[in-house]
Amino acid sequence: MKKTLIAVALLLTSAWAMAQTQVIAHRGFWNTEGSAQNSIRALVKADSIQAYGSEFDVWMAADGQLVVNHDPSYKGHKIQTSPSIRLTSLQLANGETLPTLSAYLNKAQELNTRLILELKVHNKPEEESEAIQKILKMVDELGLNERMEYISFSLHAVKEFIKNAPKNTPVYYLRGELSPKELKEIGCTGPDYHYKVFKKNPEWIKECHELGMKVNAWTVNKEEDMKWLIDRNADFITTNEPILLQKLLKE
Ligand code: MG
């Protein structure tokens, strides 16, 4: 009986380790007609190609409202020191206006793709803590807890998400300097690092799996880099080229 259990456990472990790499659309699926980075359309497009997840970037504006944008400023307006009403009047490349997080997540309710929320590094850690409280409250009210994954370059934000998000919510760290063991110690789901960090430390992917963690790599747009990660069983690849990655995964 014991031997059978061990055999089953080994089989499950290897099946898990061999699970296919999943596709995350970086800033949504924007590299396509009618879309734009971090637009609601890019979220809908990522969902339409059945991407595992759609990544997007979140800032807190001067009035405490949460908005979706990548850079610290947009069209000359600094996000953290501008009122959200001004920011959300600005047009994206596809004609949409810059979305609030609320509008973005409301649309997500109609979709299935997972929501990979990156909290940007703010001027002060207290601002990140405040943003996190607001994000978690909003997500909870919209019933989206099960579909969320949180990522950040801020170690403070990562620790706050781990502490405050519902148990078992995936939280990944982006910066790249912490080893798998160090990430495990803080309770991280795993690294979400630039792919060159894994190329420099190729043993880290295996080490993460042995520690029961998952591995994501950004932003992987070239076929050869995608293949390198797929061959090493990276759990997720974040890319601007989700169609190319899906094609490679089918081969
Ligand atoms: Mg991002």
XYZ file of N, CA and C and ligand atoms in Angstrom:
754
model
N 0.846 -1.209 0.000
C 0.000 0.000 0.000
C 0.878 1.254 0.000
N 1.869 1.220 0.908
C 2.759 2.389 1.019
C 3.493 2.635 -0.299
N 3.962 1.496 -0.901
C 4.704 1.583 -2.166
C 3.828 2.172 -3.270
N 2.553 1.728 -3.273
C 1.626 2.223 -4.304
C 1.440 3.727 -4.146
N 1.280 4.148 -2.883
C 1.084 5.581 -2.614
C 2.278 6.397 -3.094
N 3.463 5.865 -2.808
C 4.689 6.570 -3.224
C 4.737 6.658 -4.755
N 4.371 5.536 -5.413
C 4.391 5.513 -6.877
C 3.417 6.548 -7.437
N 2.223 6.612 -6.840
C 1.206 7.577 -7.300
C 1.715 9.005 -7.079
N 2.320 9.208 -5.898
C 2.828 10.557 -5.574
C 3.900 10.971 -6.577
N 4.794 10.024 -6.905
C 5.873 10.323 -7.862
C 5.308 10.658 -9.236
N 4.300 9.872 -9.617
C 3.659 10.066 -10.919
C 3.017 11.448 -10.994
N 2.306 11.807 -9.911
C 1.639 13.107 -9.863
C 2.657 14.237 -9.893
N 3.758 14.048 -9.139
C 4.799 15.071 -9.094
C 5.399 15.285 -10.470
N 5.696 14.163 -11.176
C 6.328 14.319 -12.485
C 5.317 14.888 -13.482
N 4.029 14.503 -13.349
C 3.004 15.050 -14.250
C 2.892 16.551 -14.041
N 2.981 16.962 -12.767
C 2.887 18.382 -12.453
C 4.084 19.145 -13.025
N 5.270 18.514 -12.828
C 6.492 19.161 -13.306
C 6.489 19.275 -14.830
N 5.832 18.308 -15.492
C 5.822 18.292 -16.948
C 4.639 19.084 -17.529
N 3.793 19.637 -16.647
C 2.629 20.377 -17.135
C 3.072 21.427 -18.140
N 2.242 21.618 -19.151
C 2.672 22.496 -20.237
C 2.779 23.959 -19.809
N 3.743 24.621 -20.397
C 3.948 26.053 -20.181
C 2.679 26.814 -20.587
N 2.312 27.796 -19.776
C 1.108 28.584 -20.046
C 1.469 29.975 -20.559
N 0.547 30.523 -21.333
C 0.791 31.802 -22.021
C 0.153 32.965 -21.266
N 0.972 33.968 -20.961
C 0.450 35.204 -20.361
C 0.719 36.360 -21.333
N -0.354 37.054 -21.699
C -0.230 38.182 -22.628
C 0.225 39.418 -21.850
N 1.410 39.932 -22.219
C 2.037 41.055 -21.516
C 1.331 42.366 -21.869
N 0.775 43.032 -20.872
C -0.054 44.243 -21.060
C -1.287 43.935 -21.918
N -1.771 42.704 -21.783
C -2.881 42.241 -22.616
C -2.368 41.844 -23.988
N -3.288 41.359 -24.860
C -2.897 41.061 -26.240
C -3.123 42.346 -27.029
N -2.021 43.126 -27.119
C -2.116 44.470 -27.713
C -1.542 44.546 -29.113
N -0.715 43.518 -29.443
C 0.029 43.536 -30.698
C -0.848 43.012 -31.831
N -2.041 43.600 -31.948
C -3.027 43.119 -32.913
C -4.008 44.252 -33.228
N -4.668 44.124 -34.333
C -5.580 45.174 -34.832
C -6.591 45.661 -33.775
N -6.673 46.973 -33.622
C -7.702 47.567 -32.757
C -7.369 47.539 -31.278
N -6.179 47.042 -30.954
C -5.811 46.915 -29.547
C -4.766 47.968 -29.161
N -4.456 48.044 -27.895
C -3.404 48.941 -27.396
C -2.968 48.418 -26.039
N -1.711 48.708 -25.662
C -1.183 48.214 -24.383
C -2.048 48.661 -23.218
N -2.325 47.721 -22.326
C -3.095 48.020 -21.107
C -4.485 48.609 -21.390
N -5.037 48.324 -22.555
C -6.412 48.751 -22.846
C -7.374 47.628 -22.458
N -8.623 47.981 -22.294
C -9.636 46.962 -22.003
C -9.772 46.019 -23.198
N -9.609 46.572 -24.397
C -9.641 45.764 -25.625
C -8.547 44.683 -25.585
N -7.370 45.043 -25.068
C -6.254 44.083 -24.987
C -6.579 42.937 -24.028
N -7.337 43.253 -23.000
C -7.796 42.204 -22.069
C -8.777 41.276 -22.781
N -9.729 41.877 -23.500
C -10.736 41.089 -24.235
C -10.051 40.221 -25.293
N -9.049 40.797 -25.967
C -8.321 40.043 -27.013
C -7.537 38.867 -26.405
N -6.939 39.089 -25.245
C -6.205 37.997 -24.579
C -7.169 36.868 -24.225
N -8.340 37.245 -23.774
C -9.359 36.256 -23.438
C -9.818 35.512 -24.698
N -9.922 36.243 -25.813
C -10.449 35.648 -27.050
C -9.511 34.591 -27.634
N -8.218 34.659 -27.308
C -7.288 33.620 -27.798
C -7.015 32.577 -26.701
N -7.833 32.606 -25.648
C -7.708 31.651 -24.529
C -6.322 31.669 -23.881
N -5.755 32.861 -23.762
C -4.500 32.961 -23.013
C -4.793 32.565 -21.560
N -3.807 31.933 -20.929
C -3.972 31.582 -19.506
C -4.268 32.844 -18.702
N -3.505 33.917 -19.005
C -3.680 35.143 -18.243
C -3.374 36.378 -19.064
N -3.839 37.505 -18.551
C -3.567 38.791 -19.184
C -2.949 39.689 -18.119
N -1.742 40.183 -18.424
C -1.020 41.012 -17.456
C -1.361 42.475 -17.679
N -1.378 43.266 -16.610
C -1.638 44.711 -16.719
C -1.026 45.418 -15.519
N -0.831 46.750 -15.677
C -0.082 47.531 -14.686
C -0.994 48.524 -13.977
N -0.822 48.630 -12.664
C -1.733 49.465 -11.871
C -0.966 50.510 -11.051
N -1.509 51.729 -11.091
C -0.988 52.867 -10.315
C -2.125 53.466 -9.500
N -1.751 54.175 -8.437
C -2.740 54.969 -7.699
C -2.528 56.443 -8.055
N -3.604 57.074 -8.534
C -3.549 58.489 -8.914
C -3.585 59.370 -7.662
N -3.459 60.697 -7.870
C -3.352 61.641 -6.740
C -4.588 61.594 -5.833
N -5.751 61.316 -6.405
C -6.990 61.282 -5.606
C -7.279 59.893 -5.036
N -6.304 58.985 -5.133
C -6.471 57.665 -4.536
C -7.177 56.667 -5.438
N -7.582 57.100 -6.643
C -8.226 56.164 -7.579
C -7.151 55.304 -8.254
N -7.518 54.071 -8.565
C -6.572 53.165 -9.217
C -6.796 53.190 -10.729
N -5.692 53.299 -11.466
C -5.786 53.331 -12.930
C -4.808 52.332 -13.538
N -5.078 51.979 -14.801
C -4.255 50.986 -15.497
C -3.364 51.707 -16.507
N -2.043 51.625 -16.294
C -1.075 52.221 -17.218
C 0.313 51.676 -16.889
N 1.204 51.657 -17.874
C 2.534 51.121 -17.600
C 3.495 52.149 -17.011
N 3.707 53.242 -17.708
C 4.757 54.181 -17.308
C 4.298 55.065 -16.139
N 5.275 55.696 -15.440
C 4.914 56.606 -14.331
C 4.159 57.841 -14.812
N 4.249 58.135 -16.116
C 3.443 59.242 -16.638
C 2.880 58.849 -17.997
N 1.802 59.547 -18.367
C 1.199 59.277 -19.677
C 0.893 60.604 -20.352
N 1.423 60.761 -21.569
C 1.257 62.002 -22.342
C 1.573 63.240 -21.497
N 2.666 63.152 -20.718
C 3.129 64.287 -19.933
C 2.453 64.455 -18.583
N 1.494 63.593 -18.261
C 0.807 63.687 -16.959
C 1.358 62.625 -16.019
N 1.938 63.066 -14.895
C 2.450 62.091 -13.914
C 1.265 61.435 -13.217
N 1.249 60.114 -13.227
C 0.081 59.391 -12.701
C -0.129 59.683 -11.206
N 0.975 59.614 -10.437
C 0.818 59.715 -8.979
C 0.447 61.112 -8.494
N 0.683 62.131 -9.343
C 0.366 63.499 -8.897
C -0.772 64.115 -9.715
N -1.446 63.305 -10.532
C -2.565 63.826 -11.332
C -3.881 63.252 -10.809
N -4.954 64.033 -10.868
C -6.256 63.478 -10.498
C -6.716 62.465 -11.556
N -7.413 61.438 -11.129
C -7.792 60.365 -12.058
C -8.710 60.878 -13.162
N -9.490 61.919 -12.868
C -10.427 62.422 -13.883
C -9.669 62.963 -15.100
N -8.468 63.543 -14.835
C -7.652 64.027 -15.961
C -7.044 62.833 -16.717
N -6.527 61.878 -15.960
C -5.865 60.722 -16.580
C -6.830 59.911 -17.441
N -8.030 59.720 -16.938
C -8.984 58.860 -17.665
C -9.636 59.589 -18.838
N -9.254 60.854 -19.057
C -9.740 61.541 -20.264
C -8.716 61.394 -21.403
N -7.543 60.832 -21.091
C -6.484 60.690 -22.095
C -6.725 59.462 -22.971
N -6.458 59.647 -24.278
C -6.721 58.552 -25.210
C -5.547 57.592 -25.362
N -5.855 56.320 -25.444
C -4.843 55.307 -25.762
C -4.707 55.225 -27.281
N -3.703 54.439 -27.728
C -3.408 54.347 -29.168
C -4.587 53.799 -29.975
N -5.499 53.055 -29.348
C -6.622 52.481 -30.101
C -7.914 53.300 -29.949
N -7.792 54.507 -29.347
C -8.966 55.373 -29.249
C -9.734 55.232 -27.939
N -9.453 54.144 -27.186
C -10.047 54.021 -25.846
C -9.451 55.089 -24.941
N -10.107 55.364 -23.831
C -9.463 56.236 -22.851
C -8.753 55.378 -21.815
N -7.769 55.976 -21.147
C -6.987 55.267 -20.118
C -7.955 54.727 -19.057
N -7.957 53.422 -18.817
C -8.984 52.831 -17.950
C -8.704 52.951 -16.451
N -9.779 53.057 -15.695
C -9.649 52.880 -14.246
C -9.546 51.381 -13.997
N -9.006 50.994 -12.857
C -8.954 49.570 -12.526
C -10.374 49.027 -12.394
N -11.262 49.852 -11.884
C -12.640 49.436 -11.698
C -13.291 49.049 -13.041
N -13.117 49.896 -14.056
C -13.684 49.603 -15.382
C -13.051 48.334 -15.955
N -11.749 48.213 -15.754
C -10.994 47.068 -16.270
C -11.500 45.750 -15.659
N -11.650 45.750 -14.343
C -12.079 44.519 -13.657
C -13.562 44.230 -13.890
N -14.345 45.280 -14.083
C -15.756 45.061 -14.418
C -15.879 44.313 -15.738
N -15.051 44.692 -16.709
C -15.054 43.978 -17.994
C -14.583 42.538 -17.790
N -13.567 42.375 -16.931
C -12.998 41.044 -16.688
C -14.042 40.069 -16.147
N -15.028 40.590 -15.471
C -16.084 39.729 -14.911
C -16.791 38.911 -15.996
N -16.851 39.457 -17.224
C -17.534 38.760 -18.323
C -16.621 37.727 -18.987
N -15.335 37.721 -18.616
C -14.344 36.917 -19.329
C -13.838 35.779 -18.449
N -12.894 35.002 -19.001
C -12.368 33.851 -18.251
C -10.883 33.922 -17.950
N -10.141 34.723 -18.710
C -8.687 34.723 -18.567
C -8.291 35.149 -17.155
N -7.142 34.645 -16.693
C -6.691 35.040 -15.354
C -6.099 36.447 -15.395
N -6.158 37.104 -14.247
C -5.824 38.526 -14.185
C -4.509 38.702 -13.432
N -3.459 39.043 -14.194
C -2.121 39.139 -13.622
C -1.854 40.620 -13.353
N -2.110 41.029 -12.135
C -2.064 42.452 -11.777
C -0.679 42.839 -11.259
N -0.009 43.722 -11.984
C 1.270 44.257 -11.500
C 1.031 45.595 -10.816
N 1.392 45.669 -9.544
C 1.376 46.972 -8.862
C 2.730 47.626 -9.099
N 2.706 48.838 -9.672
C 3.948 49.541 -9.974
C 4.601 50.051 -8.679
N 5.886 50.348 -8.763
C 6.614 50.857 -7.592
C 6.247 52.331 -7.406
N 5.621 52.655 -6.282
C 5.166 54.019 -6.002
C 6.243 54.807 -5.251
N 5.997 56.124 -5.074
C 6.981 56.979 -4.398
C 7.260 56.520 -2.974
N 6.195 56.092 -2.274
C 6.362 55.681 -0.873
C 5.729 54.306 -0.654
N 6.334 53.499 0.234
C 5.740 52.184 0.513
C 4.318 52.287 1.064
N 4.030 53.378 1.823
C 2.668 53.534 2.372
C 1.646 53.652 1.250
N 2.073 54.274 0.143
C 1.144 54.406 -0.994
C 0.853 53.034 -1.604
N 1.865 52.191 -1.644
C 1.654 50.832 -2.156
C 0.713 50.067 -1.227
N 0.908 50.235 0.081
C 0.038 49.545 1.052
C -1.408 49.995 0.872
N -1.592 51.307 0.692
C -2.950 51.835 0.499
C -3.560 51.287 -0.796
N -2.761 51.287 -1.862
C -3.243 50.759 -3.146
C -3.645 49.298 -2.999
N -2.848 48.526 -2.276
C -3.125 47.089 -2.113
C -4.438 46.865 -1.359
N -4.654 47.653 -0.305
C -5.928 47.530 0.431
C -7.101 47.777 -0.504
N -6.976 48.814 -1.331
C -8.056 49.168 -2.267
C -8.256 48.089 -3.338
N -7.138 47.584 -3.853
C -7.210 46.535 -4.887
C -7.928 45.304 -4.323
N -7.491 44.862 -3.144
C -8.042 43.627 -2.572
C -9.528 43.786 -2.255
N -9.918 44.976 -1.813
C -11.326 45.238 -1.500
C -12.159 45.185 -2.793
N -11.656 45.850 -3.823
C -12.371 45.901 -5.106
C -12.520 44.500 -5.710
N -11.424 43.758 -5.711
C -11.418 42.400 -6.269
C -12.413 41.520 -5.519
N -12.421 41.658 -4.214
C -13.324 40.863 -3.385
C -14.785 41.207 -3.688
N -15.072 42.500 -3.778
C -16.446 42.935 -4.055
C -16.923 42.463 -5.432
N -16.000 42.349 -6.371
C -16.368 41.907 -7.722
C -16.360 40.382 -7.848
N -15.989 39.706 -6.784
C -15.983 38.240 -6.798
C -14.886 37.662 -7.679
N -13.761 38.359 -7.793
C -12.695 37.927 -8.707
C -11.487 37.298 -7.996
N -11.592 37.071 -6.693
C -10.438 36.558 -5.933
C -9.747 35.362 -6.585
N -10.559 34.428 -7.081
C -10.027 33.169 -7.621
C -9.228 33.361 -8.910
N -9.449 34.488 -9.568
C -8.803 34.678 -10.879
C -7.588 35.589 -10.824
N -7.249 36.056 -9.616
C -6.172 37.045 -9.507
C -4.808 36.401 -9.267
N -3.779 37.059 -9.825
C -2.397 36.780 -9.456
C -1.742 38.147 -9.336
N -0.903 38.332 -8.336
C -0.295 39.638 -8.099
C 1.207 39.560 -8.315
N 1.738 40.606 -8.947
C 3.176 40.670 -9.207
C 3.660 42.094 -8.939
N 4.950 42.225 -8.552
C 5.499 43.575 -8.354
C 7.022 43.536 -8.319
N 7.629 44.654 -8.721
C 9.065 44.870 -8.535
C 9.349 45.325 -7.111
N 8.316 45.745 -6.396
C 8.494 46.212 -5.025
C 8.386 45.025 -4.069
N 9.462 44.777 -3.320
C 9.436 43.680 -2.352
C 8.427 43.985 -1.246
N 8.291 45.272 -0.915
C 7.292 45.681 0.076
C 5.890 45.279 -0.398
N 5.574 45.595 -1.653
C 4.243 45.269 -2.192
C 4.023 43.756 -2.221
N 5.053 43.011 -2.627
C 4.934 41.548 -2.677
C 4.602 41.000 -1.282
N 5.316 41.507 -0.271
C 5.079 41.032 1.105
C 3.672 41.414 1.569
N 3.216 42.601 1.194
C 1.867 43.050 1.569
C 0.789 42.199 0.899
N 0.987 41.873 -0.372
C 0.023 40.997 -1.061
C -0.018 39.627 -0.377
N 1.164 39.086 -0.061
C 1.217 37.760 0.583
C 0.464 37.806 1.916
N 0.666 38.898 2.663
C 0.060 39.025 3.988
C -1.463 39.226 3.908
N -1.924 39.980 2.933
C -3.320 40.440 2.934
C -4.259 39.782 1.923
N -3.718 39.197 0.860
C -4.598 38.559 -0.139
C -5.141 37.255 0.433
N -6.289 36.769 -0.074
C -6.803 35.490 0.406
C -5.740 34.391 0.268
N -5.764 33.450 1.209
C -4.775 32.365 1.230
C -4.713 31.676 -0.142
N -3.511 31.292 -0.550
C -3.265 30.599 -1.816
C -3.394 31.470 -3.065
N -3.557 32.771 -2.898
C -3.516 33.650 -4.074
C -2.073 33.719 -4.559
N -1.832 33.454 -5.856
C -0.450 33.511 -6.336
C 0.132 34.933 -6.265
N 1.361 35.022 -5.735
C 2.072 36.310 -5.668
C 3.519 36.057 -6.128
N 3.937 36.809 -7.126
C 5.276 36.634 -7.692
C 6.085 37.923 -7.580
N 7.400 37.751 -7.479
C 8.323 38.884 -7.378
C 9.070 39.050 -8.700
N 9.217 40.299 -9.137
C 9.710 40.569 -10.491
C 11.186 40.960 -10.606
N 11.786 41.456 -9.530
C 13.052 42.168 -9.720
C 14.227 41.267 -10.134
N 14.288 40.066 -9.581
C 15.297 39.141 -10.112
C 16.491 38.848 -9.226
N 16.615 39.536 -8.080
C 17.841 39.348 -7.284
C 17.703 38.296 -6.189
N 16.489 37.845 -5.895
C 16.327 36.863 -4.813
C 16.382 35.439 -5.362
N 17.057 34.562 -4.636
C 17.181 33.158 -5.042
C 15.864 32.437 -4.757
N 15.677 31.258 -5.366
C 14.466 30.482 -5.065
C 14.255 30.296 -3.550
N 15.315 29.979 -2.824
C 15.196 29.768 -1.371
C 14.706 31.027 -0.666
N 15.263 32.169 -1.052
C 14.858 33.437 -0.423
C 13.393 33.754 -0.721
N 12.956 33.447 -1.939
C 11.547 33.673 -2.296
C 10.632 32.763 -1.491
N 11.075 31.527 -1.321
C 10.297 30.539 -0.555
C 10.121 31.044 0.884
N 11.207 31.580 1.427
C 11.174 32.052 2.826
C 10.160 33.165 3.059
N 9.951 34.016 2.057
C 8.978 35.097 2.263
C 7.552 34.673 1.864
N 7.408 33.436 1.390
C 6.073 32.923 1.079
C 5.590 33.235 -0.323
N 6.555 33.545 -1.203
C 6.237 33.848 -2.603
C 5.818 32.577 -3.347
N 4.946 32.732 -4.347
C 4.579 31.599 -5.202
C 5.756 31.224 -6.101
N 6.597 32.209 -6.378
C 7.783 31.939 -7.184
C 8.313 33.199 -7.827
N 9.381 33.025 -8.647
C 9.924 34.178 -9.358
C 9.133 34.436 -10.645
N 8.949 35.702 -10.957
C 8.495 36.122 -12.279
C 9.587 37.080 -12.732
N 10.654 36.472 -13.299
C 11.884 37.212 -13.574
C 12.101 37.386 -15.078
N 12.934 38.384 -15.409
C 13.375 38.545 -16.794
C 14.046 37.233 -17.225
N 13.765 36.801 -18.449
C 14.255 35.480 -18.863
C 15.782 35.367 -18.806
N 16.478 36.500 -18.911
C 17.949 36.433 -18.866
C 18.466 36.055 -17.476
N 17.655 36.336 -16.445
C 18.022 35.920 -15.082
C 18.062 34.388 -15.018
N 17.091 33.744 -15.688
C 17.081 32.267 -15.699
C 18.199 31.713 -16.575
N 18.526 32.442 -17.634
C 19.633 31.963 -18.484
C 20.958 32.012 -17.712
N 21.066 33.033 -16.835
C 22.261 33.170 -16.011
C 22.263 32.155 -14.863
N 21.074 31.781 -14.413
C 20.947 30.822 -13.294
C 20.032 29.673 -13.727
N 20.487 28.876 -14.702
C 19.584 27.866 -15.293
C 19.074 26.834 -14.288
N 19.798 26.676 -13.164
C 19.373 25.685 -12.159
C 18.176 26.191 -11.346
N 17.872 27.471 -11.419
C 16.807 28.046 -10.591
C 15.422 27.483 -10.921
N 15.176 27.171 -12.191
C 13.839 26.674 -12.565
C 13.577 25.343 -11.856
N 14.548 24.444 -11.958
C 14.426 23.136 -11.313
C 14.336 23.300 -9.791
N 15.181 24.179 -9.279
C 15.207 24.425 -7.831
C 13.841 24.927 -7.337
N 13.241 25.808 -8.094
C 11.902 26.316 -7.736
C 10.900 25.172 -7.695
N 10.937 24.311 -8.711
C 9.992 23.189 -8.751
C 10.209 22.251 -7.565
N 11.470 22.030 -7.227
C 11.764 21.159 -6.069
C 11.257 21.766 -4.767
N 11.223 23.103 -4.735
C 10.724 23.794 -3.529
C 9.202 23.974 -3.566
N 8.567 23.452 -4.636
C 7.107 23.555 -4.755
C 6.647 24.909 -5.268
N 7.558 25.630 -5.925
C 7.191 26.940 -6.459
C 6.995 26.880 -7.969
N 6.379 27.929 -8.498
C 6.177 28.029 -9.944
C 7.086 29.118 -10.515
N 7.280 29.048 -11.830
C 8.226 29.945 -12.494
C 7.555 30.652 -13.674
N 7.691 31.967 -13.677
C 7.211 32.776 -14.801
C 8.404 33.580 -15.324
N 8.455 33.841 -16.616
C 9.540 34.641 -17.195
C 8.959 35.703 -18.119
N 9.544 36.928 -18.042
C 9.117 38.027 -18.919
C 10.311 38.556 -19.682
N 10.140 39.452 -20.608
C 9.061 39.468 -21.573
C 9.652 38.792 -22.786
N 9.204 37.599 -23.085
C 9.880 36.674 -23.992
C 9.191 36.738 -25.357
N 9.874 37.325 -26.324
C 9.234 37.560 -27.621
C 9.873 36.795 -28.772
N 11.062 36.206 -28.503
C 11.765 35.487 -29.573
C 11.571 33.987 -29.410
N 11.394 33.340 -30.566
C 11.159 31.902 -30.604
C 12.226 31.108 -29.828
N 13.497 31.462 -30.043
C 14.584 30.685 -29.405
C 14.516 30.795 -27.873
N 14.156 31.969 -27.380
C 14.056 32.137 -25.919
C 12.828 31.413 -25.365
N 11.744 31.448 -26.137
C 10.542 30.709 -25.726
C 10.863 29.222 -25.620
N 11.551 28.699 -26.660
C 11.891 27.265 -26.690
C 12.788 26.886 -25.515
N 13.739 27.755 -25.200
C 14.675 27.497 -24.086
C 13.885 27.302 -22.785
N 12.886 28.153 -22.572
C 12.077 28.080 -21.351
C 11.113 26.892 -21.382
N 10.521 26.628 -22.537
C 9.592 25.489 -22.659
C 10.350 24.184 -22.373
N 11.570 24.077 -22.932
C 12.388 22.870 -22.723
C 12.723 22.656 -21.250
N 12.758 23.744 -20.489
C 13.087 23.637 -19.063
C 11.850 23.662 -18.177
N 10.683 23.495 -18.815
C 9.403 23.388 -18.076
C 9.043 24.624 -17.258
N 9.380 25.800 -17.769
C 8.890 27.019 -17.109
C 7.363 26.942 -17.093
N 6.768 27.341 -15.992
C 5.310 27.205 -15.858
C 4.564 28.232 -16.701
N 5.137 29.436 -16.791
C 4.473 30.519 -17.517
C 5.506 31.319 -18.308
N 5.067 31.796 -19.462
C 5.885 32.739 -20.229
C 5.016 33.962 -20.497
N 5.548 35.131 -20.130
C 4.847 36.392 -20.377
C 5.418 37.001 -21.650
N 4.531 37.303 -22.609
C 5.016 37.664 -23.940
C 4.150 38.712 -24.636
N 4.796 39.472 -25.524
C 4.066 40.368 -26.429
C 3.586 39.623 -27.670
N 4.016 38.351 -27.790
C 3.694 37.539 -28.977
C 2.967 36.256 -28.575
N 1.772 36.387 -27.998
C 1.083 35.197 -27.496
C 0.712 34.182 -28.582
N 0.456 34.658 -29.805
C 0.077 33.733 -30.891
C 1.278 32.865 -31.276
N 2.452 33.486 -31.372
C 3.679 32.750 -31.689
C 3.951 31.696 -30.610
N 3.800 32.083 -29.359
C 4.049 31.138 -28.263
C 3.037 29.989 -28.292
N 1.782 30.301 -28.551
C 0.771 29.236 -28.641
C 1.112 28.262 -29.779
N 1.611 28.796 -30.877
C 1.986 27.962 -32.030
C 3.129 27.019 -31.632
N 4.120 27.540 -30.941
C 5.267 26.723 -30.518
C 4.823 25.619 -29.547
N 3.876 25.961 -28.691
C 3.418 24.990 -27.684
C 2.625 23.851 -28.322
N 2.057 24.118 -29.487
C 1.277 23.085 -30.182
C 2.170 22.135 -30.959
N 3.404 22.564 -31.249
C 4.306 21.756 -32.089
C 4.715 20.468 -31.413
Mg 3.883 44.937 -16.183
